[in-house]
Coordinates of C-alpha atoms and ligand atoms in Angstrom, one line a residue:
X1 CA -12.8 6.4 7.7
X2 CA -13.1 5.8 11.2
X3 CA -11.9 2.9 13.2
X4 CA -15.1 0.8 13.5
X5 CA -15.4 1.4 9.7
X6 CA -12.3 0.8 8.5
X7 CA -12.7 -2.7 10.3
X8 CA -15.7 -3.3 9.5
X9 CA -15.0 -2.7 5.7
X10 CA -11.5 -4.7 5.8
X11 CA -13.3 -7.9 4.6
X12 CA -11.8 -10.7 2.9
X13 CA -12.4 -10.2 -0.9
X14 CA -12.3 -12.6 -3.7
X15 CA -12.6 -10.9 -7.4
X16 CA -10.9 -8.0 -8.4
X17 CA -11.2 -5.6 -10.9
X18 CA -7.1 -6.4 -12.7
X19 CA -5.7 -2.9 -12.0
X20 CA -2.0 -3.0 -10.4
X21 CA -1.9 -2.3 -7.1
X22 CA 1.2 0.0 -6.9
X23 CA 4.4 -1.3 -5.8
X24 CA 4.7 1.3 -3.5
X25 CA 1.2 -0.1 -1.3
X26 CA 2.9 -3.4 -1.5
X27 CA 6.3 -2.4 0.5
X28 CA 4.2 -0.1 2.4
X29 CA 2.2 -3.0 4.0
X30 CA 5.1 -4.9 4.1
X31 CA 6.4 -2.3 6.4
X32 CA 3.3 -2.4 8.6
X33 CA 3.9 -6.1 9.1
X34 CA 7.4 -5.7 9.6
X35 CA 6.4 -3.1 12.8
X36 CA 3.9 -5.3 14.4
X37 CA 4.0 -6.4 17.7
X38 CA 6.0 -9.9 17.8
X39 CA 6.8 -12.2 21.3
X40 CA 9.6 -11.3 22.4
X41 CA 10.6 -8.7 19.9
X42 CA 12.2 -11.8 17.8
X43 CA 10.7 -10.9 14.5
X44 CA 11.1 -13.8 12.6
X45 CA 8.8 -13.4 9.7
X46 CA 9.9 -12.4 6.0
X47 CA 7.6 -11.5 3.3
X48 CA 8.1 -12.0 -0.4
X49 CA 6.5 -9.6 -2.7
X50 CA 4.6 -10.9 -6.0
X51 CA 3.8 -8.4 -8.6
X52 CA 5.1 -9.1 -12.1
X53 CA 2.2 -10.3 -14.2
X54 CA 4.0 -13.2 -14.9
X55 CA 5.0 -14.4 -11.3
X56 CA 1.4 -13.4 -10.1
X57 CA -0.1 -15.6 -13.0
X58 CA 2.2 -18.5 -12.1
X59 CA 1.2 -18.3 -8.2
X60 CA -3.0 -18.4 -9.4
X61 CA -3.0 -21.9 -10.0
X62 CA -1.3 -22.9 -6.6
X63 CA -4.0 -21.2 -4.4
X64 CA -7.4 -22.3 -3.4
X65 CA -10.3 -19.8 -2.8
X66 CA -13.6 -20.2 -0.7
X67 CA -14.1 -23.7 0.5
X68 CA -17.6 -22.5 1.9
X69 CA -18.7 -22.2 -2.1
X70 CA -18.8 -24.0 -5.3
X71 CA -15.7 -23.1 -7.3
X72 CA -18.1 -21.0 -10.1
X73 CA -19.0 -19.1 -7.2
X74 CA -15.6 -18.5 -5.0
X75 CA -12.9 -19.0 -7.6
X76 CA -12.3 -15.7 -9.3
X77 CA -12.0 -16.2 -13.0
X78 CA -9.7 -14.9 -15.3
X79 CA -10.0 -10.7 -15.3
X80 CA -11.2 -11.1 -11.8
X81 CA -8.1 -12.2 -10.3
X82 CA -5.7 -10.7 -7.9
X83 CA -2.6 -8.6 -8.8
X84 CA -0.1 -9.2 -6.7
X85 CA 0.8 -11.7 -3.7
X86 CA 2.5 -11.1 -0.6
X87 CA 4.5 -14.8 0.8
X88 CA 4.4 -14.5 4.4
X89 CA 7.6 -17.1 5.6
X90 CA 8.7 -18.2 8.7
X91 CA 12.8 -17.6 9.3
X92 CA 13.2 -20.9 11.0
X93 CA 16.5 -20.5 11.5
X94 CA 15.7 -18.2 14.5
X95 CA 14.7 -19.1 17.7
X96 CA 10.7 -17.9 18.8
X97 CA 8.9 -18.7 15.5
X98 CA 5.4 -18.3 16.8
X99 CA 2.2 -18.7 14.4
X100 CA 0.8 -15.3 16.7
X101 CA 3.7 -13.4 15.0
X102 CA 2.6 -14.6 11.6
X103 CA -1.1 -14.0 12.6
X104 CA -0.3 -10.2 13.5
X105 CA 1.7 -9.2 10.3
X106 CA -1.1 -10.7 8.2
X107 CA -3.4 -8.4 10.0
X108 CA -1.2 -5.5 9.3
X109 CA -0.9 -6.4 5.3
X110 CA -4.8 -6.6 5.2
X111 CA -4.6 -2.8 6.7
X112 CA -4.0 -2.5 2.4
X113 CA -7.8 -1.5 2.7
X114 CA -6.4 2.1 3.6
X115 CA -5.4 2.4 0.0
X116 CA -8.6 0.5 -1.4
X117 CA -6.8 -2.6 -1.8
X118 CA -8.7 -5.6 -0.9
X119 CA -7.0 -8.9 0.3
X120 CA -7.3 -12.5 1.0
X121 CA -5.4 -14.6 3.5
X122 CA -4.9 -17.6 1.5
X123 CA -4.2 -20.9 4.5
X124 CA -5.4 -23.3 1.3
X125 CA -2.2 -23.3 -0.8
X126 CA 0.6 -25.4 -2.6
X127 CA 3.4 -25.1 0.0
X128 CA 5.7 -27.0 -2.0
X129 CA 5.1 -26.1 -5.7
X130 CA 5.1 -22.4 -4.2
X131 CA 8.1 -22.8 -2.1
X132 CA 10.0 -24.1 -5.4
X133 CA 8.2 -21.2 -7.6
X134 CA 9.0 -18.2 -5.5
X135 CA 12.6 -19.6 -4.6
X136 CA 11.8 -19.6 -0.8
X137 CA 15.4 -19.5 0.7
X138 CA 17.2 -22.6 3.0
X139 CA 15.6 -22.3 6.5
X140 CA 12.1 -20.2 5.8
X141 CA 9.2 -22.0 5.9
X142 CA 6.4 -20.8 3.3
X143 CA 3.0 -20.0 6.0
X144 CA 0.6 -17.9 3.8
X145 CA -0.2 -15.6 1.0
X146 CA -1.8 -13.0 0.8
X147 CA -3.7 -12.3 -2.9
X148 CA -4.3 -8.5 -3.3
X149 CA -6.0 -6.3 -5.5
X150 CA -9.0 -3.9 -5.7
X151 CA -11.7 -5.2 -5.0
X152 CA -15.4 -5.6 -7.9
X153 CA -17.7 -6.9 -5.0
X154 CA -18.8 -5.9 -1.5
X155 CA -18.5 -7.8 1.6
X156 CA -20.7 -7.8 4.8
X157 CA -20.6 -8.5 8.2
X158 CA -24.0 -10.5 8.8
X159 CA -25.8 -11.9 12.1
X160 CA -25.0 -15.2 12.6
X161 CA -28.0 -17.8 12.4
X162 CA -28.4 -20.9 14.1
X163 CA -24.4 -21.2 14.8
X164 CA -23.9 -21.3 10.8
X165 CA -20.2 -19.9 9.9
X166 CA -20.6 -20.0 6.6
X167 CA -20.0 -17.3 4.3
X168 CA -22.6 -16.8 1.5
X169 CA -23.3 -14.3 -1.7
X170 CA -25.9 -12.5 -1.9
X171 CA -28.3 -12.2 -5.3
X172 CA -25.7 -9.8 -6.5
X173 CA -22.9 -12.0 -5.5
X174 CA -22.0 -9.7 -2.9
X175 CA -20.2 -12.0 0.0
X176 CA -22.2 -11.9 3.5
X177 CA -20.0 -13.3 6.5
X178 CA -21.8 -14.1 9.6
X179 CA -20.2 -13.2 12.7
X180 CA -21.1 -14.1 16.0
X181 CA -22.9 -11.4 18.3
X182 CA -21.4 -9.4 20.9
X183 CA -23.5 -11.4 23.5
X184 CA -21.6 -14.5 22.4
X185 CA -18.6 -13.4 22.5
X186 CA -18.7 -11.2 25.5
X187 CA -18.5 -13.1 28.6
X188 CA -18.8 -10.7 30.7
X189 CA -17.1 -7.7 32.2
X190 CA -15.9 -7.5 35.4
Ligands
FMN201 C1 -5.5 -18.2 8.6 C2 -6.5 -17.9 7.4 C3 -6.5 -18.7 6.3 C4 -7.3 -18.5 5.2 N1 -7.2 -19.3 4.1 C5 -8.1 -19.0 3.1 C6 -7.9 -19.7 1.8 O1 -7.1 -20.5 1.7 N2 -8.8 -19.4 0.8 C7 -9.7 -18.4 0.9 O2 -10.5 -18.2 0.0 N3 -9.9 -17.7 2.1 C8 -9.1 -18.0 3.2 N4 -9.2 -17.3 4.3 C9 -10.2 -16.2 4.4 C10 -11.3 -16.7 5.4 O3 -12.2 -17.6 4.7 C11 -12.1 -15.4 5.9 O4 -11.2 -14.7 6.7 C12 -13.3 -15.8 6.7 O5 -14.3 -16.4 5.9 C13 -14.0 -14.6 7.3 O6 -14.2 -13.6 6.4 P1 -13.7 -12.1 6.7 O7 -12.2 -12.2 6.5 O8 -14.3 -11.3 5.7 O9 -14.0 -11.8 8.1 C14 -8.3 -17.5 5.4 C15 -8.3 -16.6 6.5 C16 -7.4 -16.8 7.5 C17 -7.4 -15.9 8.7

């Protein structure tokens, strides 16, 4: 896959098909996180792998999915849910915590499309009931998860209409996300 595909493709997805993903795409995207660029070299974010059926069951309730859509819609039901999570913390015990260093590893964990493996950011979660669940240690400070899993639906980069955001499905429930146009969001060159 080339570049502009792979980027293209690497969507957010929302129902999955219930097949592991293997432990070893897990650490391995951990490890792309772990070697992205951070200010001042400081890396200060920690990651907390979710992959036992029963831990992965206990985090579903405590996440929220697709605010743009009724819940029948963006809510995967059961069999369609994600396999694993990945916690993305915040070691606040170390000087430089800085939301662009969490913003980069999530976009290396997402580079789990290599493998097939779809992901979702999740922003819309339980910080404390997770915090308590996953045992986040003294000091880190729970910022994201991450649900995995391979993906049962397409997603689509669409042209944006009349400044609408929103994302949509399409008649086959395929998701359609509107992005703005190069001639937005190029100013210029100079
Ligand atoms: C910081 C951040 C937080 C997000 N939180 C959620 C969330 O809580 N639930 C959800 O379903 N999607 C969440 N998303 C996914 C966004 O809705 C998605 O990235 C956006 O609609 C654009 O779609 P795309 O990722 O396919 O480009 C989040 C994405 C980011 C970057």
């Amino acid at each position: 896959m080339d570049m502009m595909e792979f980027l293209r493709t690497r969507r957010t997805y929302r129902r999955f098909d219930g097949r592991p993903v293997p432990p070893e795409v897990l650490t391995e995207a951990v490890d792309a996180a772990r070697m992205a660029s951070c200010g001042a070299n400081r890396q200060t974010v920690r990651y907390i792998i979710v992959q036992s059926p029963a831990a992965v069951a206990a985090v579903q309730p405590l996440v929220h999915w697709a605010a743009y859509l009724p819940k029948e819609q963006g809510t995967p039901k059961p069999g369609e849910q994600p396999t694993a999570f990945i916690a993305v913390l915040q070691d606040e015990r170390r000087p430089g915590a800085s939301d662009v260093d969490v913003g980069l590893a999530l976009g290396s964990l997402t580079a789990a499309w290599a493998h097939g493996v779809g992901s979702c950011i999740m922003g819309a979660i339980d910080r404390p009931a997770l915090t308590e669940l996953l045992a986040v240690p003294e000091g880190m400070h729970l910022c994201y998860m991450v649900a995995l899993g391979y993906p049962t639906h397409e997603s689509r980069v669409v042209e944006m209409r009349d400044g609408d955001v929103k994302y949509y499905l399409d008649a086959d429930g395929n998701y359609c996300v509107p992005k703005r146009g190069m001639d937005e969001v190029l100013i210029k060159t100079v």
